[in-house]
Short mmCIF file of C-alpha atoms and ligand atoms in Angstrom, two decimals:
data_model
loop_
_atom_site.label_atom_id
_atom_site.label_comp_id
_atom_site.label_asym_id
_atom_site.label_seq_id
_atom_site.Cartn_x
_atom_site.Cartn_y
_atom_site.Cartn_z
CA MET G 8 -93.03 50.51 -143.16
CA GLY G 9 -92.62 49.39 -139.61
CA GLU G 10 -95.46 47.66 -137.97
CA ALA G 11 -98.21 49.94 -139.03
CA GLY G 12 -101.50 48.56 -140.08
CA ARG G 13 -101.15 45.05 -138.79
CA TYR G 14 -104.09 42.97 -139.72
CA SER G 15 -104.36 39.59 -138.18
CA VAL G 16 -105.65 37.12 -140.76
CA SER G 17 -105.00 34.00 -138.76
CA SER G 18 -104.08 33.23 -135.22
CA HIS G 19 -100.35 33.18 -135.85
CA VAL G 20 -99.60 35.44 -138.81
CA GLU G 21 -99.75 39.19 -138.64
CA ILE G 22 -100.09 40.80 -142.00
CA ASP G 23 -98.19 44.00 -142.41
CA ASP G 24 -95.93 45.51 -145.03
CA ALA G 25 -92.84 43.86 -143.62
CA TYR G 26 -94.60 40.53 -143.85
CA VAL G 27 -95.64 41.12 -147.46
CA ARG G 28 -92.07 42.09 -148.34
CA GLN G 29 -90.67 39.07 -146.52
CA ARG G 30 -93.01 36.74 -148.38
CA VAL G 31 -92.08 38.33 -151.72
CA GLU G 32 -88.41 37.80 -150.89
CA GLU G 33 -88.97 34.21 -149.78
CA LEU G 34 -90.92 33.34 -152.90
CA ASN G 35 -88.26 34.84 -155.13
CA GLN G 36 -85.59 32.83 -153.35
CA ALA G 37 -87.65 29.67 -153.57
CA LEU G 38 -88.04 30.27 -157.29
CA GLN G 39 -84.31 30.63 -157.61
CA SER G 40 -83.79 27.28 -155.91
CA MET G 41 -86.43 25.57 -158.02
CA GLU G 42 -85.52 27.17 -161.31
CA PRO G 43 -83.10 24.52 -162.59
CA PHE G 44 -85.56 21.74 -161.96
CA ILE G 45 -89.07 22.83 -162.76
CA ASN G 46 -90.76 23.96 -165.94
CA THR G 47 -89.35 27.26 -167.20
CA ALA G 48 -92.76 28.65 -168.13
CA LEU G 49 -94.01 28.02 -164.60
CA VAL G 50 -90.99 29.78 -163.13
CA GLN G 51 -91.46 32.74 -165.41
CA ARG G 52 -95.17 33.03 -164.75
CA SER G 53 -94.63 32.81 -161.01
CA ARG G 54 -91.88 35.44 -161.14
CA ILE G 55 -94.20 37.81 -162.97
CA ASP G 56 -97.03 37.14 -160.52
CA VAL G 57 -94.78 37.79 -157.53
CA ALA G 58 -93.45 40.94 -159.16
CA LYS G 59 -96.98 42.21 -159.70
CA VAL G 60 -97.87 41.80 -156.06
CA SER G 61 -94.57 43.33 -155.06
CA GLU G 62 -95.12 46.31 -157.34
CA ARG G 63 -98.59 46.89 -156.02
CA THR G 64 -97.42 46.86 -152.42
CA ARG G 65 -94.09 48.58 -152.98
CA PHE G 66 -95.17 51.72 -151.21
CA GLY G 67 -96.83 49.98 -148.40
CA ALA G 68 -99.94 48.00 -148.09
CA GLY G 69 -100.44 48.42 -144.38
CA ASN G 70 -100.17 52.19 -144.10
CA THR G 71 -102.71 54.56 -145.50
CA VAL G 72 -101.03 57.74 -146.57
CA VAL G 73 -103.22 60.80 -146.76
CA ALA G 74 -101.65 64.08 -147.84
CA LEU G 75 -103.08 67.56 -147.53
CA VAL G 76 -102.00 69.64 -150.49
CA GLY G 77 -102.92 73.03 -151.87
CA GLY G 78 -101.84 76.63 -152.16
CA THR G 79 -100.51 78.72 -149.34
CA GLY G 80 -103.13 79.94 -146.92
CA SER G 81 -105.77 77.50 -148.13
CA GLY G 82 -105.93 76.02 -144.64
CA LYS G 83 -103.99 72.71 -144.84
CA SER G 84 -102.38 73.09 -141.43
CA THR G 85 -105.67 74.17 -139.89
CA LEU G 86 -107.36 71.11 -141.38
CA PHE G 87 -104.51 68.91 -140.14
CA ASN G 88 -105.11 70.18 -136.63
CA ALA G 89 -108.86 69.77 -136.96
CA LEU G 90 -108.57 66.18 -138.15
CA THR G 91 -105.96 65.16 -135.60
CA GLY G 92 -107.36 67.08 -132.67
CA PHE G 93 -103.89 68.50 -132.00
CA GLU G 94 -102.51 71.97 -132.39
CA PHE G 95 -99.35 70.51 -133.84
CA ALA G 96 -99.10 71.99 -137.31
CA ASP G 97 -98.30 75.69 -137.53
CA ALA G 98 -101.30 77.51 -138.93
CA GLY G 99 -101.19 81.21 -139.22
CA GLU G 100 -101.47 84.49 -141.01
CA LEU G 101 -97.89 84.65 -142.18
CA ARG G 102 -97.47 83.18 -145.68
CA PRO G 103 -96.18 80.67 -146.34
CA THR G 104 -96.45 79.20 -142.86
CA THR G 105 -95.55 75.56 -143.29
CA GLU G 106 -92.05 75.03 -144.62
CA ARG G 107 -91.47 71.43 -143.68
CA ALA G 108 -93.89 68.53 -143.82
CA THR G 109 -95.68 67.51 -140.65
CA ALA G 110 -97.00 64.01 -140.01
CA CYS G 111 -99.50 62.46 -137.68
CA THR G 112 -99.69 58.70 -137.46
CA TRP G 113 -102.46 56.61 -135.98
CA GLY G 114 -101.24 53.52 -134.13
CA ASP G 115 -97.80 52.75 -135.46
CA SER G 116 -95.10 55.40 -135.82
CA ALA G 117 -94.49 54.44 -139.50
CA SER G 118 -90.95 55.64 -139.01
CA ASP G 119 -89.53 53.91 -142.10
CA LEU G 120 -92.05 55.62 -144.32
CA LEU G 121 -91.53 59.00 -142.69
CA ASP G 122 -87.76 58.61 -142.95
CA TYR G 123 -88.16 57.85 -146.61
CA LEU G 124 -90.33 60.93 -147.04
CA GLU G 125 -87.77 62.93 -145.10
CA VAL G 126 -90.24 64.18 -142.53
CA ASP G 127 -88.19 65.63 -139.66
CA GLU G 128 -88.29 63.68 -136.40
CA HIS G 129 -89.66 66.62 -134.45
CA ARG G 130 -92.44 67.13 -136.98
CA ARG G 131 -93.99 63.74 -136.28
CA ILE G 132 -96.74 63.06 -133.82
CA ASN G 133 -98.48 59.86 -132.85
CA HIS G 134 -102.16 59.72 -132.29
CA SER G 135 -102.25 56.74 -129.95
CA SER G 136 -101.24 59.10 -127.17
CA ILE G 137 -104.67 60.61 -126.74
CA LEU G 138 -107.91 59.05 -125.68
CA VAL G 139 -110.03 59.05 -128.78
CA ASP G 140 -111.75 56.09 -130.33
CA ASP G 141 -109.73 56.00 -133.49
CA SER G 142 -109.57 52.25 -134.08
CA ASP G 143 -111.00 52.84 -137.55
CA LEU G 144 -107.96 54.90 -138.42
CA GLN G 145 -105.20 52.48 -137.38
CA GLY G 146 -102.34 52.71 -139.86
CA LEU G 147 -103.29 56.16 -141.10
CA VAL G 148 -100.48 58.58 -141.87
CA LEU G 149 -101.72 62.16 -142.32
CA LEU G 150 -99.30 64.59 -143.88
CA ASP G 151 -99.49 68.35 -143.80
CA LEU G 152 -97.34 69.61 -146.63
CA PRO G 153 -95.91 72.99 -147.46
CA ASP G 154 -97.90 74.75 -150.17
CA HIS G 155 -97.34 73.21 -153.57
CA ASP G 156 -95.23 76.04 -154.93
CA SER G 157 -92.79 75.71 -152.05
CA ILE G 158 -92.76 71.99 -152.56
CA GLN G 159 -92.12 72.38 -156.20
CA VAL G 160 -89.16 74.64 -155.65
CA ALA G 161 -87.56 73.18 -152.56
CA HIS G 162 -89.00 69.74 -152.06
CA SER G 163 -89.51 68.17 -155.42
CA VAL G 164 -87.86 65.05 -154.03
CA LEU G 165 -90.60 64.85 -151.47
CA VAL G 166 -93.29 65.15 -154.10
CA SER G 167 -91.84 62.52 -156.39
CA ARG G 168 -91.42 60.14 -153.49
CA LEU G 169 -94.78 60.94 -152.07
CA ILE G 170 -97.03 60.80 -155.08
CA PRO G 171 -96.76 57.06 -155.72
CA MET G 172 -97.53 56.13 -152.14
CA ILE G 173 -100.41 58.43 -151.51
CA ASP G 174 -103.63 56.61 -150.84
CA VAL G 175 -105.74 59.72 -150.62
CA LEU G 176 -104.80 63.16 -151.80
CA VAL G 177 -106.84 65.83 -150.08
CA TRP G 178 -106.79 68.93 -152.21
CA VAL G 179 -107.45 71.93 -149.97
CA LEU G 180 -108.85 74.88 -151.87
CA ASP G 181 -109.55 78.44 -150.97
CA PRO G 182 -112.76 79.91 -152.44
CA GLN G 183 -110.81 83.02 -153.39
CA LYS G 184 -108.09 81.29 -155.40
CA TYR G 185 -109.18 77.86 -156.50
CA ALA G 186 -109.26 78.58 -160.21
CA ASP G 187 -105.52 78.86 -160.77
CA GLN G 188 -104.61 76.35 -158.10
CA VAL G 189 -106.59 73.48 -159.48
CA LEU G 190 -104.71 73.72 -162.69
CA HIS G 191 -101.41 73.14 -161.10
CA GLN G 192 -99.48 71.01 -163.53
CA GLN G 193 -97.01 69.43 -161.17
CA TYR G 194 -99.76 67.56 -159.39
CA LEU G 195 -102.37 67.19 -162.02
CA GLU G 196 -100.12 65.49 -164.52
CA ASN G 197 -99.07 62.94 -161.96
CA LEU G 198 -102.45 62.50 -160.47
CA ARG G 199 -104.84 62.25 -163.32
CA GLN G 200 -104.57 58.45 -163.37
CA ARG G 201 -105.13 58.47 -159.66
CA SER G 202 -108.19 60.64 -159.60
CA GLU G 203 -110.08 57.87 -157.82
CA SER G 204 -107.86 58.49 -154.79
CA MET G 205 -108.36 62.24 -154.69
CA ILE G 206 -110.86 64.45 -152.92
CA VAL G 207 -111.25 68.18 -152.93
CA VAL G 208 -112.21 70.16 -149.86
CA LEU G 209 -113.43 73.65 -150.46
CA ASN G 210 -112.25 75.32 -147.26
CA HIS G 211 -113.15 78.62 -145.67
CA ILE G 212 -116.77 77.84 -146.51
CA ASP G 213 -117.79 79.86 -143.44
CA THR G 214 -116.67 82.96 -145.29
CA VAL G 215 -118.96 82.26 -148.26
CA PRO G 216 -122.56 83.44 -148.02
CA PRO G 217 -124.70 80.26 -147.79
CA GLU G 218 -126.70 81.15 -150.91
CA HIS G 219 -123.49 81.14 -152.98
CA VAL G 220 -122.14 77.80 -151.84
CA ASP G 221 -123.93 75.63 -154.44
CA GLU G 222 -122.97 77.95 -157.23
CA LEU G 223 -119.37 77.95 -156.11
CA ILE G 224 -119.23 74.17 -155.98
CA ALA G 225 -120.82 73.86 -159.41
CA ASP G 226 -118.23 76.21 -160.83
CA LEU G 227 -115.38 74.30 -159.25
CA ALA G 228 -116.82 70.98 -160.45
CA ASN G 229 -116.96 72.42 -163.92
CA LEU G 230 -113.33 73.46 -163.84
CA MET G 231 -112.26 70.10 -162.57
CA ALA G 232 -114.18 68.24 -165.24
CA LYS G 233 -112.14 70.19 -167.79
CA ASP G 234 -108.99 68.81 -166.14
CA GLY G 235 -110.32 65.31 -166.46
CA LEU G 236 -111.07 65.21 -162.76
CA GLY G 237 -114.85 65.18 -163.07
CA GLN G 238 -115.39 62.25 -160.68
CA VAL G 239 -113.43 63.76 -157.82
CA PRO G 240 -115.78 64.48 -154.89
CA ILE G 241 -115.92 68.02 -153.52
CA PHE G 242 -116.64 68.69 -149.86
CA PRO G 243 -117.37 72.20 -148.58
CA ILE G 244 -115.76 72.56 -145.15
CA SER G 245 -114.50 75.00 -142.62
CA ALA G 246 -111.33 73.69 -141.03
CA LEU G 247 -111.23 76.53 -138.58
CA HIS G 248 -114.77 75.98 -137.31
CA LYS G 249 -114.71 72.19 -137.81
CA ILE G 250 -117.68 72.22 -140.15
CA GLY G 251 -118.30 69.47 -142.72
CA LEU G 252 -115.52 67.18 -141.51
CA THR G 253 -117.63 64.03 -141.16
CA PRO G 254 -117.55 63.06 -144.85
CA VAL G 255 -113.78 63.69 -144.85
CA TYR G 256 -113.38 61.24 -141.95
CA THR G 257 -115.51 58.75 -143.82
CA VAL G 258 -113.17 58.94 -146.80
CA LEU G 259 -110.15 58.41 -144.52
CA LYS G 260 -111.76 55.42 -142.81
CA SER G 261 -112.63 53.67 -146.02
CA ALA G 262 -109.10 54.28 -147.31
CA VAL G 263 -107.72 52.63 -144.16
CA GLN G 264 -110.10 49.75 -144.74
CA ALA G 265 -108.94 49.40 -148.33
CA SER G 266 -105.29 49.33 -147.29
CA ALA G 267 -106.01 46.49 -144.92
CA THR G 268 -107.65 44.63 -147.76
CA THR G 269 -104.69 45.35 -150.02
CA ALA G 270 -102.24 43.74 -147.61
CA ARG G 271 -104.50 40.78 -147.06
CA THR G 272 -105.12 40.32 -150.77
CA ALA G 273 -101.41 40.60 -151.48
CA VAL G 274 -100.59 37.86 -149.01
CA ALA G 275 -103.43 35.70 -150.29
CA GLU G 276 -102.08 36.04 -153.81
CA LEU G 277 -98.56 35.21 -152.69
CA GLU G 278 -99.80 32.13 -150.85
CA ALA G 279 -101.66 31.04 -153.97
CA ILE G 280 -98.42 31.26 -155.95
CA ALA G 281 -96.60 29.39 -153.17
CA SER G 282 -99.12 26.59 -153.16
CA ARG G 283 -99.01 26.32 -156.94
CA LEU G 284 -95.23 25.95 -156.71
CA SER G 285 -95.48 23.53 -153.80
CA GLN G 286 -97.16 21.04 -156.08
CA HIS G 287 -93.75 20.58 -157.62
CA LEU G 288 -92.18 19.70 -154.30
CA ALA G 289 -92.29 16.64 -152.10
CA LEU G 290 -93.31 16.79 -148.46
CA ARG G 291 -89.82 15.83 -147.33
CA GLU G 292 -86.38 15.03 -148.66
CA PRO G 293 -84.47 11.74 -148.72
CA ASP G 294 -82.72 10.99 -145.48
CA PHE G 295 -78.99 10.83 -146.07
CA SER G 296 -77.69 9.94 -142.65
CA GLY G 297 -80.45 7.77 -141.31
CA GLU G 298 -81.78 4.28 -141.78
CA LYS G 299 -81.56 4.07 -145.58
CA PHE G 300 -77.94 5.09 -145.66
CA ASN G 301 -76.98 2.67 -142.87
CA GLU G 302 -78.85 -0.06 -144.66
CA MET G 303 -76.82 0.59 -147.79
CA THR G 304 -73.60 0.55 -145.78
CA ASP G 305 -74.58 -2.81 -144.28
CA GLN G 306 -75.18 -4.19 -147.75
CA VAL G 307 -71.78 -3.03 -148.92
CA MET G 308 -70.18 -4.49 -145.78
CA ARG G 309 -71.79 -7.85 -146.43
CA ALA G 310 -70.96 -7.77 -150.12
CA SER G 311 -67.33 -7.08 -149.19
CA GLY G 312 -67.18 -9.99 -146.75
CA VAL G 313 -66.57 -7.77 -143.72
CA PRO G 314 -68.66 -9.96 -141.35
CA ALA G 315 -66.45 -12.94 -142.25
CA VAL G 316 -63.35 -10.87 -141.48
CA VAL G 317 -64.79 -9.94 -138.09
CA THR G 318 -65.56 -13.60 -137.37
CA SER G 319 -62.04 -14.62 -138.32
CA ILE G 320 -60.61 -12.00 -135.96
CA ASN G 321 -62.77 -13.30 -133.13
CA ASP G 322 -61.78 -16.87 -133.90
CA ALA G 323 -58.11 -15.99 -133.87
CA GLY G 324 -58.51 -14.79 -130.30
CA GLY G 325 -59.10 -18.37 -129.14
CA LYS G 326 -56.18 -20.00 -130.93
CA LEU G 327 -52.60 -20.59 -129.77
CA SER G 328 -51.43 -21.34 -133.28
CA LYS G 329 -50.79 -18.57 -135.79
CA THR G 330 -53.86 -18.24 -138.03
CA ALA G 331 -54.27 -16.05 -141.10
CA LEU G 332 -57.20 -13.63 -140.91
CA THR G 333 -59.80 -13.54 -143.66
CA MET G 334 -59.33 -10.53 -145.92
CA PRO G 335 -62.20 -8.27 -147.05
CA ASP G 336 -62.81 -8.21 -150.77
CA GLN G 337 -64.09 -5.77 -153.38
CA PRO G 338 -67.76 -6.64 -153.87
CA SER G 339 -68.81 -8.16 -157.16
CA ASN G 340 -69.93 -5.90 -159.95
CA THR G 341 -73.50 -7.22 -159.86
CA MET G 342 -73.71 -6.54 -156.14
CA VAL G 343 -72.54 -2.97 -156.56
CA VAL G 344 -74.96 -2.40 -159.43
CA ALA G 345 -77.82 -3.76 -157.33
CA ILE G 346 -76.94 -1.69 -154.27
CA ARG G 347 -76.50 1.45 -156.37
CA ASP G 348 -79.81 0.87 -158.18
CA ALA G 349 -81.67 0.41 -154.91
CA TRP G 350 -80.24 3.70 -153.66
CA LEU G 351 -81.13 5.57 -156.84
CA ASN G 352 -84.64 4.18 -156.65
CA TYR G 353 -84.97 5.42 -153.13
CA LEU G 354 -83.85 8.91 -154.20
CA ARG G 355 -86.20 8.94 -157.18
CA GLU G 356 -89.12 7.71 -155.12
CA THR G 357 -88.62 10.40 -152.51
CA MET G 358 -88.23 13.32 -154.91
CA PRO G 359 -91.06 14.82 -156.97
CA ASP G 360 -91.38 14.21 -160.72
CA ASP G 361 -89.35 17.11 -162.08
CA TRP G 362 -86.52 16.38 -159.66
CA LYS G 363 -86.20 12.62 -160.21
CA ASN G 364 -83.58 12.75 -162.93
CA PRO G 365 -81.53 15.70 -161.66
CA VAL G 366 -81.24 14.15 -158.20
CA VAL G 367 -79.41 11.08 -159.51
CA GLU G 368 -77.40 12.88 -162.14
CA ASN G 369 -74.24 13.24 -160.12
CA VAL G 370 -73.92 9.75 -158.72
CA SER G 371 -70.72 7.88 -159.61
CA SER G 372 -70.84 4.86 -161.91
CA ALA G 373 -71.09 1.37 -160.44
CA ASP G 374 -67.61 0.62 -161.68
CA ARG G 375 -66.16 3.64 -159.96
CA ILE G 376 -68.01 2.87 -156.76
CA ARG G 377 -66.67 -0.69 -156.82
CA ARG G 378 -63.12 0.58 -157.10
CA VAL G 379 -63.42 3.16 -154.34
CA ILE G 380 -64.99 0.58 -152.05
CA GLY G 381 -61.90 -1.54 -152.70
CA THR G 382 -59.68 1.39 -151.75
CA ALA G 383 -61.66 2.06 -148.57
CA LEU G 384 -61.36 -1.61 -147.55
CA LYS G 385 -57.62 -1.60 -148.16
CA SER G 386 -57.16 1.62 -146.24
CA THR G 387 -58.56 0.03 -143.09
CA PRO G 388 -55.81 -2.15 -141.56
CA LEU G 389 -56.64 -5.52 -140.05
CA PRO G 390 -55.80 -5.73 -136.34
CA ARG G 391 -52.63 -7.51 -135.22
CA ILE G 392 -53.48 -10.25 -132.80
CA SER G 393 -50.75 -11.19 -130.36
CA ARG G 394 -50.72 -14.75 -129.07
CA THR G 395 -48.24 -13.92 -126.27
CA PRO G 396 -50.87 -13.55 -123.49
CA LEU G 397 -52.27 -17.01 -124.23
CA TRP G 398 -48.83 -18.65 -124.27
CA LEU G 399 -47.84 -16.82 -121.11
CA GLY G 400 -50.99 -18.07 -119.43
CA LEU G 401 -50.25 -21.60 -120.50
CA VAL G 402 -46.65 -21.50 -119.23
CA LEU G 403 -47.74 -20.03 -115.91
CA ALA G 404 -50.45 -22.66 -115.52
CA LEU G 405 -47.96 -25.42 -116.26
CA LEU G 406 -45.48 -23.98 -113.75
CA ILE G 407 -48.13 -23.90 -111.04
CA PHE G 408 -49.18 -27.41 -111.84
CA ALA G 409 -45.55 -28.60 -111.92
CA GLY G 410 -44.91 -26.85 -108.60
CA GLY G 411 -47.91 -28.64 -107.08
CA VAL G 412 -46.78 -32.03 -108.40
CA THR G 413 -43.24 -31.41 -107.03
CA LEU G 414 -44.62 -30.61 -103.59
CA ALA G 415 -46.75 -33.75 -103.76
CA VAL G 416 -43.75 -35.91 -104.66
CA LEU G 417 -41.64 -34.36 -101.87
CA GLY G 418 -44.49 -34.86 -99.41
CA ILE G 419 -44.76 -31.21 -98.47
CA PRO G 420 -46.47 -30.14 -96.28
CA ALA G 421 -47.42 -33.74 -95.20
CA ALA G 422 -46.43 -37.14 -96.45
CA SER G 423 -49.84 -38.77 -96.26
CA VAL G 424 -51.37 -40.00 -99.50
CA ALA G 425 -54.36 -37.76 -98.99
CA SER G 426 -52.19 -34.68 -98.51
CA ARG G 427 -50.09 -35.49 -101.62
CA ALA G 428 -53.19 -36.02 -103.74
CA GLY G 429 -54.73 -32.86 -102.28
CA ILE G 430 -51.82 -30.58 -103.08
CA ALA G 431 -51.60 -31.94 -106.62
CA ALA G 432 -55.34 -31.42 -107.10
CA VAL G 433 -55.25 -27.86 -105.76
CA ALA G 434 -52.34 -27.02 -108.09
CA PHE G 435 -54.26 -28.50 -111.01
CA VAL G 436 -57.39 -26.48 -110.30
CA LEU G 437 -55.37 -23.29 -109.78
CA ALA G 438 -53.46 -23.79 -113.03
CA LEU G 439 -56.69 -24.44 -114.93
CA ALA G 440 -58.44 -21.40 -113.46
CA LEU G 441 -55.48 -19.17 -114.24
CA PHE G 442 -55.32 -20.36 -117.82
CA PHE G 443 -59.05 -19.88 -118.39
CA GLY G 444 -58.97 -16.49 -116.76
CA ILE G 445 -56.17 -15.29 -118.96
CA SER G 446 -57.62 -16.71 -122.16
CA LEU G 447 -61.02 -15.19 -121.38
CA HIS G 448 -59.44 -11.79 -120.92
CA HIS G 449 -57.49 -12.26 -124.14
CA LYS G 450 -60.63 -13.20 -126.08
CA LYS G 451 -62.36 -10.15 -124.77
CA SER G 452 -59.66 -7.81 -125.98
CA VAL G 453 -59.61 -9.53 -129.37
CA ARG G 454 -63.38 -9.12 -129.57
CA ARG G 455 -62.86 -5.44 -128.94
CA LEU G 456 -60.33 -5.29 -131.77
CA ALA G 457 -62.81 -7.04 -134.06
CA HIS G 458 -65.43 -4.49 -133.08
CA GLU G 459 -63.08 -1.61 -133.70
CA TYR G 460 -62.23 -3.02 -137.10
CA ASP G 461 -65.93 -3.24 -137.93
CA ASP G 462 -66.41 0.40 -136.89
CA ASP G 463 -63.38 1.57 -138.85
CA VAL G 464 -64.42 -0.18 -142.04
CA ARG G 465 -67.94 1.19 -141.68
CA ALA G 466 -66.62 4.72 -141.23
CA ALA G 467 -64.27 4.41 -144.20
CA LEU G 468 -67.02 2.98 -146.39
CA GLN G 469 -69.49 5.65 -145.35
CA THR G 470 -67.03 8.40 -146.19
CA THR G 471 -66.60 6.87 -149.62
CA LEU G 472 -70.30 6.22 -150.17
CA ARG G 473 -71.12 9.75 -149.12
CA GLU G 474 -68.69 11.13 -151.63
CA HIS G 475 -69.93 9.02 -154.52
CA LEU G 476 -73.61 8.44 -153.79
CA VAL G 477 -74.72 11.31 -151.57
CA GLN G 478 -72.76 14.44 -152.36
CA GLY G 479 -74.17 14.97 -155.88
CA PRO G 480 -77.80 14.25 -154.95
CA ASN G 481 -77.44 16.34 -151.82
CA GLU G 482 -76.90 19.51 -153.82
CA VAL G 483 -80.22 19.00 -155.54
CA VAL G 484 -81.90 17.90 -152.33
CA GLN G 485 -80.72 20.99 -150.46
CA LYS G 486 -82.29 23.19 -153.10
CA HIS G 487 -85.49 21.25 -152.72
CA ARG G 488 -85.39 21.60 -148.95
CA ARG G 489 -84.71 25.30 -149.19
CA ALA G 490 -87.55 25.87 -151.61
CA ARG G 491 -89.91 23.81 -149.46
CA GLU G 492 -88.98 25.71 -146.32
CA LEU G 493 -89.29 29.07 -148.05
CA LEU G 494 -92.68 28.21 -149.49
CA ARG G 495 -93.63 26.65 -146.16
CA SER G 496 -95.50 23.94 -147.93
N1 GTP J 9 -112.32 81.68 -141.65
C1 GTP J 9 -111.57 80.62 -141.84
N2 GTP J 9 -110.24 80.76 -141.74
C2 GTP J 9 -109.48 79.64 -141.94
C3 GTP J 9 -110.06 78.41 -142.26
N3 GTP J 9 -109.07 77.52 -142.42
C4 GTP J 9 -107.91 78.17 -142.18
N4 GTP J 9 -108.15 79.45 -141.89
C5 GTP J 9 -107.14 80.44 -141.62
O1 GTP J 9 -106.32 80.61 -142.75
C6 GTP J 9 -105.00 80.93 -142.37
C7 GTP J 9 -104.03 80.00 -143.07
O2 GTP J 9 -104.25 78.72 -142.63
P1 GTP J 9 -103.14 77.60 -142.63
O3 GTP J 9 -103.77 76.39 -142.09
O4 GTP J 9 -101.90 78.07 -142.03
O5 GTP J 9 -102.89 77.46 -144.18
P2 GTP J 9 -101.88 76.51 -144.93
O6 GTP J 9 -102.58 75.95 -146.08
O7 GTP J 9 -101.29 75.52 -143.97
O8 GTP J 9 -100.76 77.50 -145.43
P3 GTP J 9 -99.21 77.21 -145.77
O9 GTP J 9 -98.64 76.45 -144.63
O10 GTP J 9 -98.60 78.54 -145.97
O11 GTP J 9 -99.19 76.42 -147.02
C8 GTP J 9 -104.97 80.85 -140.88
O12 GTP J 9 -105.03 82.10 -140.31
C9 GTP J 9 -106.21 80.06 -140.52
O13 GTP J 9 -106.73 80.41 -139.27
C10 GTP J 9 -111.49 78.32 -142.38
O14 GTP J 9 -112.09 77.29 -142.66
N5 GTP J 9 -112.18 79.47 -142.17
MG1 MG J 10 -99.48 75.11 -143.43
#
């Protein structure tokens, strides 16, 4: 029902019909997510409670719908104009005058509601356009309807749609004809249970001699009591001369007030259900990609001897001889059981009582996990470490040194002892520097390979661990998260 009748209950939430409907929807979805895990009786009770609120607010909690009904010529359109201050509804001598419903809204345009009631676009007017202090009437929708016989024949859809959402039915009576009109079955049957939301205005009172007014009202009250409508208030008015309208306004204002309360109460009830349900939820979910998961991966890496493999790769980078690398190994059964148990404990600790068992239900067995860890380790190839750069460095260094010694022996560039010793020494230093340079570079690239291996094994293990230790729990956890977000606990 659009944004009509917004009532701010807190600084950040605006209560209107759309909000009530949204909350109903969210709670129902939360219940759906929680259903497999929490007590069935609680789910059922909550569903019923939500449905009750939803039913009560189905036709709008924020709008106050007031309809003017009565026989042709009783003065509905005239009263509509008097109450709105417009000359919008056609009032006149020709009968029947009003053939289509007319609506005036205060504040919001209530277009959803008016669409639903099939009020033509050009028969709608909004009251916020004129300068009248009407803040008490925000959310009011006043409807001028065709006379009830016309409605019955041509617009029964309108009536059946309208009746349930009417907050106040203003029965406009003509002193000449009220006796047969009051008895109108179409309305009375539907409205007897709603007599508390009905008023009667006895219009054209200016045409009744003052001394007959009391008598007339007593007679009408008598007739109404026979219809079971004894408590319905009767107001003598003249729509044309705007006499006696104050008590009618008062009724409209208190109806608007009541609608505001309805929306607020509805939301309060929904929040009470939400908070009752929230007691079966934790404040947050286990973290599947953060610290805990990395910790578990580290444990599996250690249990599989991956750090030793990395060390052996690094060591191989410094050796000229061919050395076999250490191989990773399937962790022991006890290790896997311990790691798995620690993980399950973490999940159980994080989740609320009812969810503790379901969350660990779909975790693979320790045995299975052990095997798939083995597969993941095997699927990650060990790096091949070439010793060629080191040997090449050594040969080059020796050549440089040999070259230097040859020059020294030949006495080039000078034959003095000092020069010979010098050239040999320079060659030696050069050869040494070259060899160290090359082997340093080689070690660095081997270190990088070791690092890459570590990363690859970690990635392979995490994929496996996710599949066997996270995927199952995650389905349950996502439902928990969804419910928590929907309940906004
Ligand atoms: N004297 C007097 N005439 C009124 C009063 N209210 C309405 N009228 C006149 O009664 C005639 C019918 O009024 P409407 O407001 O068109 O009646 P209605 O109930 O809308 O009629 P339909 O649209 O045919 O259902 C008009 O000529 C009005 O001027 C009143 O309080 N006193
Ligand atoms: Mg009319």
